[in-house]
Coordinates of C-alpha atoms and ligand atoms in Angstrom, one line a residue:
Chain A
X893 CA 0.0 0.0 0.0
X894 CA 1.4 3.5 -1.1
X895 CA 1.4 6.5 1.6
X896 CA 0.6 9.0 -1.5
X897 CA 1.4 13.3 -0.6
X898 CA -1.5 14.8 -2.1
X899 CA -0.7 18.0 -3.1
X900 CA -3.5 19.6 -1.2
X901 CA -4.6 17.2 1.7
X902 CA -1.1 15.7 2.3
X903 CA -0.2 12.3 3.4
X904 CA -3.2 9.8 2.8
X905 CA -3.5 5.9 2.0
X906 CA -3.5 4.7 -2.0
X907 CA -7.1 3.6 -1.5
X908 CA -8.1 7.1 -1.1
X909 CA -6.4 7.8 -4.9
X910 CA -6.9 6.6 -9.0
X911 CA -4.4 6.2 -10.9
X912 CA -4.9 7.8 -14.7
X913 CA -2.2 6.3 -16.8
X914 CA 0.8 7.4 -18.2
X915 CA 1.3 11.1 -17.8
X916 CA 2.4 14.3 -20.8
X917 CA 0.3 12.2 -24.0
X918 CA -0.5 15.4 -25.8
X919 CA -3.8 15.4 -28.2
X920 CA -2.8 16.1 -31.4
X921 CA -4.0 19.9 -32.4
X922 CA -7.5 19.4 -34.9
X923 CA -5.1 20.9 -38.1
X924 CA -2.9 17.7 -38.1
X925 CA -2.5 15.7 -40.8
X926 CA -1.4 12.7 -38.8
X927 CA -1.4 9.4 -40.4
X928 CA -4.0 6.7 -38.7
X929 CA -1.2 4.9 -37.5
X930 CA 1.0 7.6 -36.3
X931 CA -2.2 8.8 -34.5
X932 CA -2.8 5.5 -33.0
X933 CA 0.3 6.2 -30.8
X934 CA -1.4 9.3 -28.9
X935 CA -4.7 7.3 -29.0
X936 CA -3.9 3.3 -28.5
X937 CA -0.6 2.9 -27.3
X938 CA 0.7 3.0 -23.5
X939 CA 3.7 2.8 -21.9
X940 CA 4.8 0.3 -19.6
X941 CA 8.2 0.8 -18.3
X942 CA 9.9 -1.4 -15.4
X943 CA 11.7 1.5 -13.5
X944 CA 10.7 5.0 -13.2
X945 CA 6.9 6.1 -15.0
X946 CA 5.6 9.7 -15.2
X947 CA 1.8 9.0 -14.0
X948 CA -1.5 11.1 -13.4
X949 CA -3.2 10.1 -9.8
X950 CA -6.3 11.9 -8.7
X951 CA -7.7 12.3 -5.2
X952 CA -10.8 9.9 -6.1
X953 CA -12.0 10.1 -2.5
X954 CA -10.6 13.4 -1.5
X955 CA -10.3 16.2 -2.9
X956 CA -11.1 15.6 -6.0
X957 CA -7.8 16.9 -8.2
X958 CA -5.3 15.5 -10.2
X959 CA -1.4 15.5 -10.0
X960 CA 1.5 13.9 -11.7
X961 CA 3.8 11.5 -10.2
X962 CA 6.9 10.1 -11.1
X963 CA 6.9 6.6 -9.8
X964 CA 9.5 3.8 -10.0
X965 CA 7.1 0.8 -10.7
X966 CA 9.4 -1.7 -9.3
X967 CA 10.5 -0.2 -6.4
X968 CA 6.9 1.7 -6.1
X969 CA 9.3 4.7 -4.5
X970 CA 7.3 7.8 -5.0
X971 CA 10.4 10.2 -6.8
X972 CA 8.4 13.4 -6.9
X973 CA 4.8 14.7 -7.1
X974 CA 4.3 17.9 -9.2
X975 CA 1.1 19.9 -10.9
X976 CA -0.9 18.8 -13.5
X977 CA 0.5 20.8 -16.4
X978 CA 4.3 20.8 -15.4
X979 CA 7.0 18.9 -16.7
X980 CA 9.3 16.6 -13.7
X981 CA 12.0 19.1 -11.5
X982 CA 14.0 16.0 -10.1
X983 CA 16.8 15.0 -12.4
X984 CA 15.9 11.4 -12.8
X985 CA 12.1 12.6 -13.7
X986 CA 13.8 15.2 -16.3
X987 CA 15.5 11.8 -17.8
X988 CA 12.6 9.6 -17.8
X989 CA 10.4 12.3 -19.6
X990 CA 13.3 12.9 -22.2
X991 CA 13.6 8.8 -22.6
X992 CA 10.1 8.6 -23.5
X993 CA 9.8 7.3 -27.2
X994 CA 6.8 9.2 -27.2
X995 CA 8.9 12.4 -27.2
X996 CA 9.9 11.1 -31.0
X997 CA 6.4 11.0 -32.4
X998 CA 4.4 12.5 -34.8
X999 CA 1.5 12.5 -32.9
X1000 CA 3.0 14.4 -30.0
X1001 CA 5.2 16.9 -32.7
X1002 CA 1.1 17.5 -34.2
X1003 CA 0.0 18.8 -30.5
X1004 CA 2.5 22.0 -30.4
X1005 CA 1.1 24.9 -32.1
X1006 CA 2.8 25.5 -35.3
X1007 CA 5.7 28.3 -35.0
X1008 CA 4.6 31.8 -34.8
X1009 CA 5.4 33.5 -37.6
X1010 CA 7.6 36.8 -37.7
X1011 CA 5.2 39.7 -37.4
X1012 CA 5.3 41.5 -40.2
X1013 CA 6.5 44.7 -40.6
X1014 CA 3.4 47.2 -39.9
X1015 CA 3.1 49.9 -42.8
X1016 CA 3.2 53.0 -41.7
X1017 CA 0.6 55.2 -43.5
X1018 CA 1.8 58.8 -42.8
Chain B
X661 CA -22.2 23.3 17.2
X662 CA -24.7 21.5 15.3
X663 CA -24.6 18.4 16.9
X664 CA -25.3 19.8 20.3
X665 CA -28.2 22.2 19.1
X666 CA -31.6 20.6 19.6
X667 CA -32.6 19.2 16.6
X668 CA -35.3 20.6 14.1
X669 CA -37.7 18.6 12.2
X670 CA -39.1 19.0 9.1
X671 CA -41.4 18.0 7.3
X672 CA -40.9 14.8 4.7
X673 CA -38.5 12.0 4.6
X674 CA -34.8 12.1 5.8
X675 CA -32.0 9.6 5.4
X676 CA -32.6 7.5 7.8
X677 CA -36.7 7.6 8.2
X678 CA -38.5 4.5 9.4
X679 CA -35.0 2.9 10.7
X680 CA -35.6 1.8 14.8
X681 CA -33.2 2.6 17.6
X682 CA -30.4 0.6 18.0
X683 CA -28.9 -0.2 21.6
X684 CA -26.2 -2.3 22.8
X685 CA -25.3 -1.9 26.4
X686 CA -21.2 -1.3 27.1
X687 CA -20.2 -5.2 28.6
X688 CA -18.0 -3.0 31.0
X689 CA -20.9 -1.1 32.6
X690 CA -21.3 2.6 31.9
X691 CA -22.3 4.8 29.0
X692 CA -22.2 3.0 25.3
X693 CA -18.6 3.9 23.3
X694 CA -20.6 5.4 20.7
X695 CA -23.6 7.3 20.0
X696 CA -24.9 7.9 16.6
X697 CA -27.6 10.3 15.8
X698 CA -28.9 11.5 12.3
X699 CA -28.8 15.5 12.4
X700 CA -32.1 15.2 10.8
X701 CA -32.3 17.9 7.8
X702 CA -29.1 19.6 8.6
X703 CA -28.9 22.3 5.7
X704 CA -26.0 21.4 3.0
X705 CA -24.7 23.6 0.6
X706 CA -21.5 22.9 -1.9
X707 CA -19.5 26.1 -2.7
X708 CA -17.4 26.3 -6.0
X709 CA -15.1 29.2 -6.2
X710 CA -11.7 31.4 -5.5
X711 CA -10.7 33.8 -2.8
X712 CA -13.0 36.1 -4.5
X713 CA -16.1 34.2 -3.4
X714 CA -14.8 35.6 0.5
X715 CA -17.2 38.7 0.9
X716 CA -20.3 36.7 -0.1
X717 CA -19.1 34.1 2.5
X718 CA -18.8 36.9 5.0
X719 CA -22.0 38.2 4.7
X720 CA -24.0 35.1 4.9
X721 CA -22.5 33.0 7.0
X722 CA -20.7 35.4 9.2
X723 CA -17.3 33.3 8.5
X724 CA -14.3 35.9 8.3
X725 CA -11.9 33.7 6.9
X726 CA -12.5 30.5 4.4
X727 CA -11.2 27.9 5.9
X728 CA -7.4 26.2 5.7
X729 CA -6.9 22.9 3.8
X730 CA -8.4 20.0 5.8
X731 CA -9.9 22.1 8.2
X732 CA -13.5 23.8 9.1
X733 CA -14.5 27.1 10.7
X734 CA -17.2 26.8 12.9
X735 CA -19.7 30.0 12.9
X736 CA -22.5 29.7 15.7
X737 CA -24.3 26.5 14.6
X738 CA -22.4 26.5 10.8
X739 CA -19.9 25.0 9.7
X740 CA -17.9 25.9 6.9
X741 CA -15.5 23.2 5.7
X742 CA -12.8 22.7 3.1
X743 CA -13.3 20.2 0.7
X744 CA -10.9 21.1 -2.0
X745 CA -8.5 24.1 -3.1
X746 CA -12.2 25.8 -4.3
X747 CA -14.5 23.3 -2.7
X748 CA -16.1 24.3 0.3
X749 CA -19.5 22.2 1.8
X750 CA -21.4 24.4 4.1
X751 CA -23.7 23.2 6.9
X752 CA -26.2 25.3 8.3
X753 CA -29.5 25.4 9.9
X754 CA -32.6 22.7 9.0
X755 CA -34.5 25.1 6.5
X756 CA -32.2 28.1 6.0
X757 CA -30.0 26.6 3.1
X758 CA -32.7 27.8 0.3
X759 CA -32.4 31.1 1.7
X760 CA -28.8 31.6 2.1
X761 CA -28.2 29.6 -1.2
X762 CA -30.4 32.3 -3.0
X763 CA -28.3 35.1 -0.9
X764 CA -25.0 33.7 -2.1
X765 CA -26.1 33.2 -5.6
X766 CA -26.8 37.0 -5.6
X767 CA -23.7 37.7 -3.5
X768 CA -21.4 35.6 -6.6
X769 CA -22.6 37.7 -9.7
X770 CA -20.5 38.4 -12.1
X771 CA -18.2 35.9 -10.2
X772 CA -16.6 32.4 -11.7
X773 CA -18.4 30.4 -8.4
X774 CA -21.1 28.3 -7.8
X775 CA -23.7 27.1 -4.8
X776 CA -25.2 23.4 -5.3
X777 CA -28.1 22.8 -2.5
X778 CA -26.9 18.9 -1.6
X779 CA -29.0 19.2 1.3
X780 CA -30.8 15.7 0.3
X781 CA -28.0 14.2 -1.8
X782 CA -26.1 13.9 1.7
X783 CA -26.8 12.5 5.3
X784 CA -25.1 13.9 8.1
X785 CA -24.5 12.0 11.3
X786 CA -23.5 13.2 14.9
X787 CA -21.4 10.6 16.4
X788 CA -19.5 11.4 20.0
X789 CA -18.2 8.4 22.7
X790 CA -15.5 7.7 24.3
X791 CA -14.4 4.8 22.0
X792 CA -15.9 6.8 19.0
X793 CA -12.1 7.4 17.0
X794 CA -11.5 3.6 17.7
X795 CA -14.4 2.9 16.0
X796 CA -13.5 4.8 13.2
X797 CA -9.6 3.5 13.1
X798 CA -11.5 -0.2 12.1
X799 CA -12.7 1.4 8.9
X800 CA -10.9 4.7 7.4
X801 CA -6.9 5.0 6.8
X802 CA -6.9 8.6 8.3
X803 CA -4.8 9.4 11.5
X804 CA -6.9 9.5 13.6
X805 CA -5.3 10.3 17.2
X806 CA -7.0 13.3 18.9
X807 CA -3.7 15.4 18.5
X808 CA -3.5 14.9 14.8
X809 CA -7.4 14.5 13.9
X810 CA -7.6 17.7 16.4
X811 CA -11.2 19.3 17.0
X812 CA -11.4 22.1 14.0
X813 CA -9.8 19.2 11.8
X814 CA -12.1 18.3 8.3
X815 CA -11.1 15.7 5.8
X816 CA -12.6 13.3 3.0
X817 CA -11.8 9.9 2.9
X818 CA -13.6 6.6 3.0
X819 CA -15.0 4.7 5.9
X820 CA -15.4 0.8 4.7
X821 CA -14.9 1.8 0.7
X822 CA -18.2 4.3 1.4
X823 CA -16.8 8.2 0.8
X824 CA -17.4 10.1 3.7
X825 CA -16.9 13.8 5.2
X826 CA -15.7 13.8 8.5
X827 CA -15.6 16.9 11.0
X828 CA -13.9 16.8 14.5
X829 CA -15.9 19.0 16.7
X830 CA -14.6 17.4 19.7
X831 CA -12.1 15.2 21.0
X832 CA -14.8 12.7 21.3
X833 CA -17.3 14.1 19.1
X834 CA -17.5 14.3 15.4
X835 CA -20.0 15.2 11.9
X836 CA -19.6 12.5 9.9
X837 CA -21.4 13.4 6.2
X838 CA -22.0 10.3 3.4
X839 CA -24.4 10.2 0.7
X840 CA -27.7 9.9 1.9
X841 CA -28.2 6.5 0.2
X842 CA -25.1 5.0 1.8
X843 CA -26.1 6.2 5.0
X844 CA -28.0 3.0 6.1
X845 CA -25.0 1.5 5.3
X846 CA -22.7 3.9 7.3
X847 CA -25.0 3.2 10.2
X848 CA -25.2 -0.3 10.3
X849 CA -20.9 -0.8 9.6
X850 CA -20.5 1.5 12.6
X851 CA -23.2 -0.1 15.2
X852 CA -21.7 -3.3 14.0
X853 CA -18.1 -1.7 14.4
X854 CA -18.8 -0.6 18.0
X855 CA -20.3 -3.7 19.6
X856 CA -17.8 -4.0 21.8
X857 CA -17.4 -1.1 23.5
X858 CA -21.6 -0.3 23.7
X859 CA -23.7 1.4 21.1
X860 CA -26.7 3.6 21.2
X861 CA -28.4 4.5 17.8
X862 CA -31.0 7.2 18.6
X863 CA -34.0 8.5 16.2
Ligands
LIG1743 ZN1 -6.3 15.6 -1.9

């Protein structure tokens, strides 16, 4: 059984908690021209790593909210707990998100916006 | 505190209608371990919103200050407790929620907040004895010692996989909140829980 540090409510038992999955699977932006296959990977495919995973967990039967947890899933050490919409601080989080093969697709290069382009130059009418 | 106020009566069905008193004496002699009682129609209100929600709180509920994580602020026979980081569940008189509910919503305008009345949607039990956190230990992972789980102390968790609010009001005394149609459930896990040290279910 996990002792997991909510983020709001502190230290409380894994039954209290529901795990969501792998953690940082962007959705491809609706303009993509992704292939069905290469989509598949955002949509289908999961990882499943023995050693450290980036997760979501949400306080099911406390307060409700989601985090992100980097947990080694043999070990089942908790490495760090951070905000939904943040990228890992520890060094060995910063590695595993790097490692991710998911960090190579198509799919996740289709959910950044597409570079903003150089403002162009405004004309000056007197 | 609402679970020493005499209780009011309305009208209608509540949680736990129809259900008889329970007793088991205390084998050691003396007063049961644990006395449950329904606070029969106990006004609930959920409240969604920021810091800015603060001035409406203040003039309806007379609550200066919204309450710390995983605690409550008690205000005459309210309590206001912390359910989330914008999550707050309000209990107030039997038959004023309507009241301040339409108060509040006037209070939020032009405000990103919300007030649900969960008044029916949710049971509310007083429970005080001497053996009543030991009871609770059987059933819910929370720390419960009295200098942890201190009086003014709120949390959600689960007692026997059913969710549950739970305010200390007391060293020995607690609101325990579950959804109303867990709350013959509740009831019967904790009668069941606290056979040993004497139990008194009062209607
Ligand atoms: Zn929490």
């Amino acid at each position: 059984m996990l002792l997991i540090n909510c983020p709001h409510c502190g230290p409380r038992e894994e039954s209290e908690f529901s795990c969501g999955g792998e953690a940082h699977i962007a959705r491809p932006l609706a303009e993509n021209t992704l292939t069905d296959a290469a989509f598949a990977d955002y949509l289908f495919l999961r990882d499943n790593p023995k050693g450290l995973f980036l997760e979501r967990w949400r306080h099911a039967a406390g307060c409700r909210r989601w985090f992100n947890m980097a947990r080694d899933t043999v070990t089942h050490e908790i490495i760090e707990i951070y905000p939904m919409g943040s990228l890992p601080k520890t060094k060995a989080g910063k590695v595993a998100h790097a490692a991710s093969w998911r960090r190579e697709t198509a799919a996740e290069a289709a959910a950044k916006p597409a570079k903003a382009k150089a403002p162009r130059a405004k004309k000056e009418n007197g | 505190m609402a679970d020493a106020s005499p209780q009011i009566r309305l009208p209608g069905r509540n949680a736990l209608s129809g259900r008889p008193a329970i007793t088991h004496a205390n084998q050691d002699g003396g007063k049961p371990g644990l006395v449950i009682e329904e606070l029969v129609h106990l006004g609930k209100l959920n409240i969604r919103g920021a810091a800015d929600i603060l001035p409406g709180i203040t003039a309806q509920t007379g609550c200066q200050s919204l309450p710390e994580n995983n605690r409550f602020v008690t205000i005459g026979e309210r309590h206001l407790a912390w359910l989330g980081p914008d999550e707050y569940l309000l209990l107030c008189e039997a038959g004023r929620e309507d009241e301040i509910q339409t108060r509040l919503r006037q209070d939020f305008e032009g405000i990103h907040a919300a007030v649900t009345n969960v008044t029916d949607g949710l049971c509310a039990l007083g429970i005080r004895g001497g053996s009543v956190r030991k009871v609770l230990a059987k059933g819910c992972a929370l720390d419960l010692h009295e200098e942890v789980f201190a009086a003014g102390q709120c949390a959600q968790s689960l007692l026997s996989h059913a969710g549950i609010t739970l305010l200390a009001t007391g060293e020995t005394r607690f609101v325990l909140v579950c959804r109303t149609s867990f709350a013959p459930y509740v009831v019967d896990w904790l009668v069941d829980a606290a056979l040993e040290y004497g139990v008194s279910y009062r209607t």
